Amino acid sequence: MPTPRETILQALHARLQILPATALRGEVLPERVPTDGLMILRDGDPGDPEVLLSPLLYLYDHRTEIEVVVQAGDPAARDAALDTLLASIGTALAADRTLGGLCDWVEPEAPKPVDLPIEGAAALKAAVVPVILTYATADPIG
């Protein structure tokens, strides 16, 4: 049986899979970026929990990241594609801030855009979207 942490990460990945872009988890950037774009969920760092003693609970603000990548020959098309994909991620996360009750709150932060030039091919445009997952568990390993 998966831990609460793993269950929450799976739910976040499932939320991304409803979007038109390809959603991967923990993968390396593939050689080809799909036409609709690519999102790679990184498990991130749960950080140090706040501990409640009665009952014993570990409260986490788990910082994950979604790497978002698009590719197009035209810079304006690249910018528009990235903006559209980022907006759709925001909408998908805002639709259910608790991932079906699995966590207390899901909060994306502002994306950090990056241009990735590729020699001999259309440039990639990418952004990293930090996402904070706030949840409690009875076990620090879970």
Backbone as ProteinMPNN parsed JSONL, in Angstrom:
{"seq_chain_A": "MPTPRETILQALHARLQILPATALRGEVLPERVPTDGLMILRDGDPGDPEVLLSPLLYLYDHRTEIEVVVQAGDPAARDAALDTLLASIGTALAADRTLGGLCDWVEPEAPKPVDLPIEGAAALKAAVVPVILTYATADPIG", "coords_chain_A": {"N_chain_A": [[0.848, -1.176, 0.0], [0.631, 2.18, -0.909], [2.374, 4.994, 0.557], [1.008, 7.928, 2.254], [2.317, 10.206, 1.168], [3.253, 9.264, -1.347], [0.803, 8.588, -2.505], [-0.382, 11.111, -2.736], [1.406, 12.351, -4.527], [0.975, 10.702, -6.756], [-1.688, 11.364, -7.27], [-1.418, 14.063, -7.955], [0.089, 13.791, -10.293], [-1.797, 12.384, -11.831], [-3.702, 14.396, -12.073], [-2.353, 16.137, -13.763], [-2.279, 14.59, -16.044], [-4.716, 14.874, -17.3], [-4.545, 17.013, -18.904], [-3.818, 18.391, -22.224], [-1.101, 18.125, -22.94], [1.791, 15.936, -22.79], [2.285, 14.132, -19.829], [4.74, 13.309, -17.603], [6.471, 11.53, -14.977], [9.196, 12.065, -13.0], [10.997, 11.526, -15.055], [13.711, 11.744, -17.474], [14.41, 14.499, -19.674], [13.034, 13.875, -22.761], [14.347, 13.078, -26.103], [12.723, 14.107, -28.091], [10.227, 16.544, -28.028], [6.825, 16.343, -27.434], [4.261, 17.514, -29.706], [2.148, 18.91, -28.457], [3.345, 19.725, -26.148], [5.184, 19.187, -23.051], [5.19, 17.909, -19.754], [6.941, 17.401, -16.793], [6.76, 15.911, -13.788], [8.448, 16.438, -10.843], [9.397, 14.792, -7.907], [10.366, 16.197, -5.721], [10.969, 17.833, -2.533], [10.055, 17.02, 0.703], [10.788, 18.467, 2.895], [11.44, 19.688, 6.282], [9.244, 18.549, 8.736], [6.537, 20.086, 10.597], [5.831, 19.197, 13.879], [3.196, 17.725, 15.599], [2.182, 16.732, 18.807], [-0.005, 15.476, 20.07], [-2.755, 14.285, 18.789], [0.039, 12.378, 17.493], [1.362, 13.898, 14.747], [2.765, 14.673, 11.599], [3.353, 17.532, 9.898], [3.547, 18.6, 6.666], [4.974, 20.793, 4.226], [5.353, 20.121, 1.323], [7.529, 20.511, -1.281], [7.233, 20.356, -4.627], [8.031, 20.09, -8.142], [7.026, 21.09, -11.38], [8.192, 20.584, -14.477], [7.901, 22.294, -17.424], [7.74, 22.078, -20.882], [7.94, 23.315, -24.17], [8.048, 23.275, -27.774], [8.743, 25.012, -30.709], [9.15, 26.476, -33.945], [8.781, 29.212, -34.352], [9.318, 32.041, -32.362], [7.186, 33.535, -31.192], [5.071, 31.732, -31.319], [6.08, 29.747, -29.651], [6.164, 31.126, -27.191], [3.411, 31.613, -26.83], [2.415, 28.985, -26.734], [3.651, 27.997, -24.419], [2.594, 29.733, -22.497], [-0.144, 29.095, -22.684], [-0.123, 26.403, -21.858], [0.888, 26.657, -19.235], [-1.182, 28.151, -18.086], [-3.249, 26.277, -18.262], [-2.335, 24.345, -16.474], [-2.498, 25.776, -14.07], [-5.304, 26.144, -13.967], [-6.172, 23.467, -13.798], [-5.103, 22.7, -11.312], [-6.356, 24.519, -9.606], [-8.952, 23.654, -9.746], [-9.314, 21.598, -7.943], [-8.145, 21.913, -5.03], [-7.406, 20.186, -3.019], [-6.782, 17.762, -3.997], [-8.774, 15.743, -4.181], [-9.252, 15.452, -1.473], [-6.969, 14.344, -0.415], [-4.816, 15.888, 0.429], [-4.181, 18.85, 2.4], [-3.917, 21.293, 1.061], [-3.101, 22.551, -2.173], [-0.768, 24.454, -3.739], [0.293, 26.251, -6.39], [3.24, 28.025, -7.387], [4.596, 31.039, -8.866], [5.624, 30.587, -12.245], [8.944, 29.879, -13.428], [10.399, 30.937, -16.147], [12.486, 29.678, -18.877], [14.689, 29.842, -21.625], [15.704, 27.38, -23.894], [18.151, 26.822, -25.98], [18.611, 24.784, -28.845], [20.96, 23.239, -30.759], [20.737, 23.259, -34.224], [18.013, 22.735, -34.297], [14.567, 23.587, -33.628], [14.169, 25.938, -31.042], [13.693, 25.231, -27.567], [11.277, 26.145, -25.168], [10.958, 26.638, -21.798], [9.664, 26.18, -18.468], [9.736, 26.182, -14.934], [7.505, 25.119, -12.566], [6.961, 25.604, -9.332], [5.283, 23.677, -6.889], [3.474, 23.586, -3.973], [2.646, 21.163, -1.689], [0.556, 20.708, 0.887], [0.202, 18.729, 3.648], [-0.704, 16.229, 6.119], [0.688, 13.573, 8.043], [0.885, 10.489, 9.865], [3.273, 9.277, 10.079], [6.696, 9.878, 9.685], [8.097, 8.846, 7.526], [6.195, 8.353, 5.66]], "CA_chain_A": [[0.0, 0.0, 0.0], [1.498, 3.369, -0.968], [2.344, 5.948, 1.664], [0.243, 9.131, 1.916], [3.135, 11.055, 0.292], [3.218, 8.694, -2.686], [-0.568, 8.698, -2.986], [-0.58, 12.51, -3.12], [2.179, 12.584, -5.751], [0.262, 10.013, -7.833], [-2.888, 12.152, -7.562], [-0.975, 15.256, -8.674], [0.446, 13.337, -11.64], [-3.059, 12.087, -12.515], [-4.33, 15.691, -12.378], [-1.643, 16.666, -14.932], [-2.542, 13.746, -17.211], [-5.957, 15.276, -17.984], [-4.206, 18.123, -19.803], [-3.464, 17.878, -23.551], [0.338, 17.85, -23.051], [2.251, 14.678, -22.201], [2.688, 14.284, -18.426], [5.623, 12.258, -17.109], [6.885, 11.719, -13.588], [10.561, 11.669, -12.67], [11.728, 11.1, -16.247], [14.635, 12.711, -18.06], [13.852, 15.169, -20.837], [13.248, 13.02, -23.937], [14.958, 13.719, -27.264], [11.685, 14.824, -28.835], [9.145, 17.113, -27.227], [5.559, 16.184, -28.156], [3.715, 18.728, -30.311], [1.309, 19.626, -27.488], [4.155, 20.106, -24.997], [5.611, 18.144, -22.122], [5.288, 18.251, -18.332], [7.613, 16.361, -16.008], [6.59, 16.126, -12.355], [9.571, 16.042, -9.99], [8.866, 14.502, -6.565], [10.724, 17.31, -4.848], [11.481, 17.694, -1.172], [9.032, 17.294, 1.705], [11.309, 19.397, 3.904], [11.304, 19.305, 7.682], [7.853, 18.726, 9.132], [6.136, 20.597, 11.903], [5.362, 18.009, 14.588], [2.188, 17.848, 16.653], [2.403, 15.578, 19.675], [-1.184, 14.776, 20.556], [-2.103, 13.04, 18.384], [1.292, 12.557, 16.767], [1.191, 14.195, 13.326], [3.842, 15.384, 10.922], [2.746, 18.449, 8.938], [4.526, 18.892, 5.621], [4.816, 21.67, 3.073], [6.183, 19.371, 0.378], [7.799, 21.325, -2.472], [7.47, 19.599, -5.847], [8.206, 20.962, -9.299], [6.566, 20.622, -12.685], [8.96, 21.156, -15.579], [7.015, 22.438, -18.577], [8.581, 22.319, -22.055], [7.292, 23.37, -25.483], [9.004, 23.492, -28.862], [8.175, 25.544, -31.948], [10.131, 27.251, -34.699], [8.507, 30.64, -34.219], [9.367, 32.45, -30.957], [5.865, 33.945, -30.702], [4.295, 30.5, -31.127], [6.644, 29.114, -28.444], [5.686, 31.885, -26.029], [1.976, 31.38, -26.685], [2.202, 27.593, -26.325], [4.04, 27.867, -23.012], [1.606, 30.459, -21.701], [-1.382, 28.307, -22.674], [0.085, 25.212, -21.034], [0.982, 27.09, -17.837], [-2.535, 28.531, -17.648], [-4.041, 25.058, -18.081], [-1.884, 23.726, -15.228], [-3.114, 26.554, -13.003], [-6.731, 25.834, -13.931], [-6.34, 22.088, -13.318], [-4.822, 22.646, -9.873], [-7.369, 25.306, -8.905], [-10.222, 22.928, -9.77], [-9.402, 20.768, -6.738], [-6.958, 22.272, -4.239], [-7.085, 19.151, -2.027], [-6.573, 16.506, -4.741], [-9.769, 14.762, -3.742], [-9.185, 15.28, -0.026], [-5.73, 13.677, -0.011], [-3.948, 16.822, 1.131], [-4.888, 20.027, 2.903], [-3.906, 22.391, 0.096], [-2.14, 22.52, -3.275], [-0.535, 25.858, -4.102], [1.376, 26.501, -7.342], [3.9, 29.327, -7.32], [4.833, 31.626, -10.184], [6.59, 29.832, -13.055], [10.245, 30.479, -13.72], [10.66, 30.565, -17.538], [13.864, 29.527, -19.339], [14.849, 29.482, -23.038], [16.692, 26.324, -24.055], [18.521, 26.711, -27.391], [19.04, 23.462, -29.295], [21.696, 23.422, -32.004], [20.196, 22.563, -35.382], [16.581, 22.434, -34.15], [13.772, 24.67, -33.045], [14.477, 26.124, -29.623], [12.71, 24.848, -26.563], [10.967, 27.138, -24.141], [10.603, 25.842, -20.628], [9.431, 26.858, -17.203], [9.594, 25.319, -13.764], [6.406, 25.57, -11.725], [6.977, 24.999, -8.001], [3.959, 23.387, -6.334], [3.562, 23.227, -2.554], [1.618, 20.228, -1.234], [0.456, 20.766, 2.347], [-0.512, 17.552, 4.124], [-0.296, 15.679, 7.418], [0.804, 12.113, 8.087], [1.242, 9.991, 11.196], [4.588, 8.642, 9.983], [7.59, 10.769, 8.943], [8.536, 8.195, 6.289], [5.065, 8.327, 4.727]], "C_chain_A": [[0.895, 1.24, 0.0], [1.324, 4.269, 0.259], [1.466, 7.137, 1.271], [1.01, 10.058, 0.96], [3.063, 10.563, -1.149], [1.819, 8.806, -3.296], [-0.864, 10.118, -3.47], [0.18, 12.829, -4.409], [1.515, 11.904, -6.954], [-0.979, 10.802, -8.241], [-2.528, 13.432, -8.325], [-0.611, 14.9, -10.112], [-0.819, 13.031, -12.446], [-3.777, 13.376, -12.918], [-3.672, 16.29, -13.627], [-1.969, 15.869, -16.194], [-3.839, 14.107, -17.925], [-5.707, 16.411, -18.978], [-3.75, 17.571, -21.152], [-1.974, 17.552, -23.732], [0.663, 16.504, -22.407], [2.745, 14.938, -20.782], [3.496, 13.061, -17.995], [5.929, 12.523, -15.642], [8.295, 11.182, -13.409], [11.394, 11.198, -13.844], [12.749, 12.156, -16.655], [13.955, 13.325, -19.278], [14.103, 14.298, -22.066], [13.853, 13.81, -25.098], [13.96, 14.544, -28.054], [10.604, 15.295, -27.873], [7.859, 16.941, -28.029], [5.02, 17.537, -28.63], [2.916, 19.557, -29.322], [2.078, 20.087, -26.252], [4.39, 18.93, -24.067], [5.643, 18.698, -20.713], [5.964, 17.086, -17.623], [7.473, 16.741, -14.541], [7.815, 15.589, -11.632], [9.043, 15.893, -8.564], [9.224, 15.562, -5.544], [11.162, 16.904, -3.461], [10.37, 17.993, -0.172], [9.493, 18.277, 2.778], [11.158, 18.849, 5.313], [9.868, 19.551, 8.129], [7.716, 19.512, 10.435], [5.507, 19.398, 12.605], [4.341, 18.4, 15.641], [2.264, 16.582, 17.493], [1.139, 14.84, 20.103], [-2.395, 15.13, 19.705], [-0.845, 13.355, 17.565], [1.007, 12.731, 15.273], [2.395, 14.961, 12.812], [3.202, 16.219, 9.816], [3.805, 18.892, 7.931], [4.039, 19.988, 4.68], [5.804, 21.139, 2.037], [6.313, 20.171, -0.915], [8.135, 20.396, -3.647], [7.69, 20.605, -6.98], [7.625, 20.284, -10.532], [7.409, 21.344, -13.723], [8.059, 21.139, -16.804], [7.875, 22.827, -19.771], [7.717, 22.321, -23.308], [8.365, 23.634, -26.53], [8.242, 23.986, -30.086], [9.239, 26.385, -32.628], [9.995, 28.75, -34.491], [8.514, 31.043, -32.748], [8.004, 32.867, -30.391], [4.984, 32.731, -30.441], [4.765, 29.752, -29.883], [6.12, 29.795, -27.192], [4.209, 31.613, -25.765], [1.693, 29.968, -26.198], [2.552, 27.39, -24.854], [3.013, 28.552, -22.109], [0.299, 29.674, -21.584], [-1.25, 27.091, -21.776], [0.186, 25.575, -19.552], [-0.39, 27.465, -17.283], [-3.387, 27.29, -17.405], [-3.621, 24.296, -16.823], [-2.525, 24.452, -14.043], [-4.589, 26.242, -12.842], [-6.976, 24.439, -13.37], [-6.098, 21.986, -11.817], [-5.872, 23.413, -9.074], [-8.711, 24.582, -8.83], [-10.407, 22.045, -8.534], [-8.126, 20.96, -5.923], [-6.589, 21.234, -3.184], [-6.795, 17.795, -2.673], [-7.506, 15.413, -4.227], [-9.733, 14.495, -2.256], [-7.917, 14.608, 0.477], [-4.776, 14.602, 0.732], [-4.758, 18.056, 1.532], [-4.967, 21.132, 1.861], [-2.82, 22.161, -0.95], [-1.99, 23.951, -3.759], [0.616, 25.967, -5.107], [1.96, 27.889, -7.12], [4.138, 29.825, -8.744], [5.873, 30.809, -10.95], [7.866, 30.626, -13.277], [10.633, 30.065, -15.139], [12.151, 30.546, -17.884], [13.82, 29.221, -20.837], [15.962, 28.451, -23.137], [17.052, 26.201, -25.533], [19.028, 25.3, -27.699], [19.709, 23.653, -30.654], [21.071, 22.593, -33.124], [18.722, 22.22, -35.285], [15.868, 23.657, -33.59], [14.043, 24.734, -31.547], [13.328, 25.632, -28.746], [12.468, 26.042, -25.665], [10.444, 26.331, -22.965], [10.341, 26.738, -19.431], [9.341, 25.794, -16.121], [8.51, 25.932, -12.896], [6.525, 24.875, -10.376], [5.537, 24.812, -7.514], [4.157, 22.919, -4.902], [2.362, 22.35, -2.201], [1.619, 20.242, 0.289], [-0.391, 19.587, 2.803], [0.042, 17.105, 5.469], [-0.235, 14.165, 7.311], [1.229, 11.703, 9.497], [2.648, 9.402, 11.228], [5.52, 9.533, 9.169], [8.115, 10.148, 7.648], [7.441, 8.253, 5.242], [4.649, 9.67, 4.35]], "O_chain_A": [[1.813, 1.342, 0.814], [0.272, 4.292, 0.897], [1.203, 7.34, 0.086], [0.416, 10.63, 0.045], [2.838, 11.352, -2.067], [1.684, 9.09, -4.486], [-1.519, 10.303, -4.496], [-0.352, 13.506, -5.288], [1.494, 12.467, -8.049], [-1.289, 10.9, -9.428], [-3.251, 13.837, -9.235], [-0.963, 15.626, -11.041], [-0.901, 13.385, -13.622], [-4.39, 13.439, -13.983], [-4.357, 16.886, -14.459], [-1.939, 16.418, -17.296], [-4.043, 13.681, -19.062], [-6.57, 16.724, -19.798], [-3.338, 16.414, -21.234], [-1.632, 16.763, -24.613], [-0.098, 16.0, -21.581], [3.532, 15.857, -20.554], [3.005, 11.932, -18.02], [5.673, 13.614, -15.132], [8.559, 10.001, -13.636], [12.407, 10.528, -13.645], [12.666, 13.311, -16.237], [13.033, 12.738, -19.844], [15.255, 14.007, -22.389], [13.872, 15.041, -25.086], [14.318, 15.573, -28.625], [10.133, 14.542, -27.021], [7.802, 17.348, -29.189], [5.294, 18.573, -28.024], [2.996, 20.786, -29.343], [1.515, 20.77, -25.396], [3.869, 17.833, -24.27], [6.074, 19.831, -20.498], [5.602, 15.928, -17.829], [8.0, 17.763, -14.102], [8.177, 14.423, -11.791], [8.326, 16.764, -8.069], [8.468, 15.801, -4.603], [11.655, 15.799, -3.235], [9.801, 19.085, -0.184], [8.67, 18.853, 3.489], [10.795, 17.689, 5.508], [9.332, 20.641, 7.925], [8.638, 19.589, 11.246], [4.732, 18.661, 11.995], [4.579, 19.284, 16.464], [2.394, 15.482, 16.955], [1.219, 13.668, 20.47], [-2.994, 16.188, 19.899], [-0.693, 14.45, 17.023], [0.479, 11.83, 14.621], [2.966, 15.795, 13.515], [2.581, 15.675, 8.903], [4.823, 19.479, 8.297], [2.849, 20.092, 4.381], [6.922, 21.634, 1.897], [5.312, 20.471, -1.566], [9.177, 19.741, -3.659], [7.551, 21.813, -6.791], [7.723, 19.069, -10.7], [7.352, 22.568, -13.838], [7.519, 20.097, -17.175], [8.648, 23.782, -19.699], [6.87, 21.447, -23.492], [9.442, 24.144, -26.224], [7.207, 23.425, -30.446], [10.121, 26.939, -31.972], [10.992, 29.471, -34.459], [7.786, 30.448, -31.953], [7.704, 32.579, -29.232], [4.238, 32.699, -29.462], [3.954, 29.191, -29.146], [5.687, 29.135, -26.248], [3.802, 31.407, -24.621], [0.828, 29.767, -25.345], [1.839, 26.696, -24.13], [2.617, 28.004, -21.081], [-0.29, 29.599, -20.506], [-2.165, 26.779, -21.014], [-0.371, 24.876, -18.705], [-0.717, 27.134, -16.144], [-4.163, 27.25, -16.45], [-4.458, 23.668, -16.175], [-3.035, 23.813, -13.123], [-5.079, 26.093, -11.723], [-7.882, 24.245, -12.559], [-6.813, 21.263, -11.123], [-6.237, 22.994, -7.975], [-9.52, 24.867, -7.946], [-11.538, 21.777, -8.128], [-7.145, 20.242, -6.115], [-5.565, 21.378, -2.516], [-6.587, 16.801, -1.976], [-7.075, 14.311, -3.886], [-10.141, 13.422, -1.813], [-7.798, 14.329, 1.67], [-4.007, 14.146, 1.578], [-5.874, 18.268, 1.056], [-5.974, 21.835, 1.781], [-1.75, 21.638, -0.64], [-2.97, 24.589, -4.146], [1.778, 25.799, -4.738], [1.254, 28.812, -6.713], [3.901, 29.099, -9.709], [6.88, 30.388, -10.381], [7.868, 31.857, -13.308], [11.143, 28.962, -15.334], [12.96, 31.266, -17.298], [12.995, 28.419, -21.274], [17.029, 28.616, -22.546], [16.33, 25.539, -26.279], [19.771, 24.706, -26.918], [19.095, 24.169, -31.588], [20.897, 21.381, -32.991], [18.219, 21.472, -36.124], [16.492, 24.621, -33.145], [14.133, 23.706, -30.876], [12.164, 25.627, -29.146], [13.366, 26.853, -25.437], [9.594, 25.454, -23.123], [10.748, 27.899, -19.397], [8.926, 24.661, -16.366], [8.576, 27.107, -12.534], [6.227, 23.685, -10.27], [4.687, 25.681, -7.706], [4.909, 21.979, -4.643], [1.212, 22.745, -2.391], [2.597, 19.825, 0.91], [-1.549, 19.45, 2.407], [1.11, 17.543, 5.898], [-1.011, 13.552, 6.578], [1.852, 12.478, 10.221], [3.155, 9.066, 12.298], [5.166, 9.914, 8.053], [8.539, 10.88, 6.754], [7.733, 8.208, 4.047], [3.71, 9.829, 3.571]]}, "name": "protein", "num_of_chains": 1, "seq": "MPTPRETILQALHARLQILPATALRGEVLPERVPTDGLMILRDGDPGDPEVLLSPLLYLYDHRTEIEVVVQAGDPAARDAALDTLLASIGTALAADRTLGGLCDWVEPEAPKPVDLPIEGAAALKAAVVPVILTYATADPIG"}
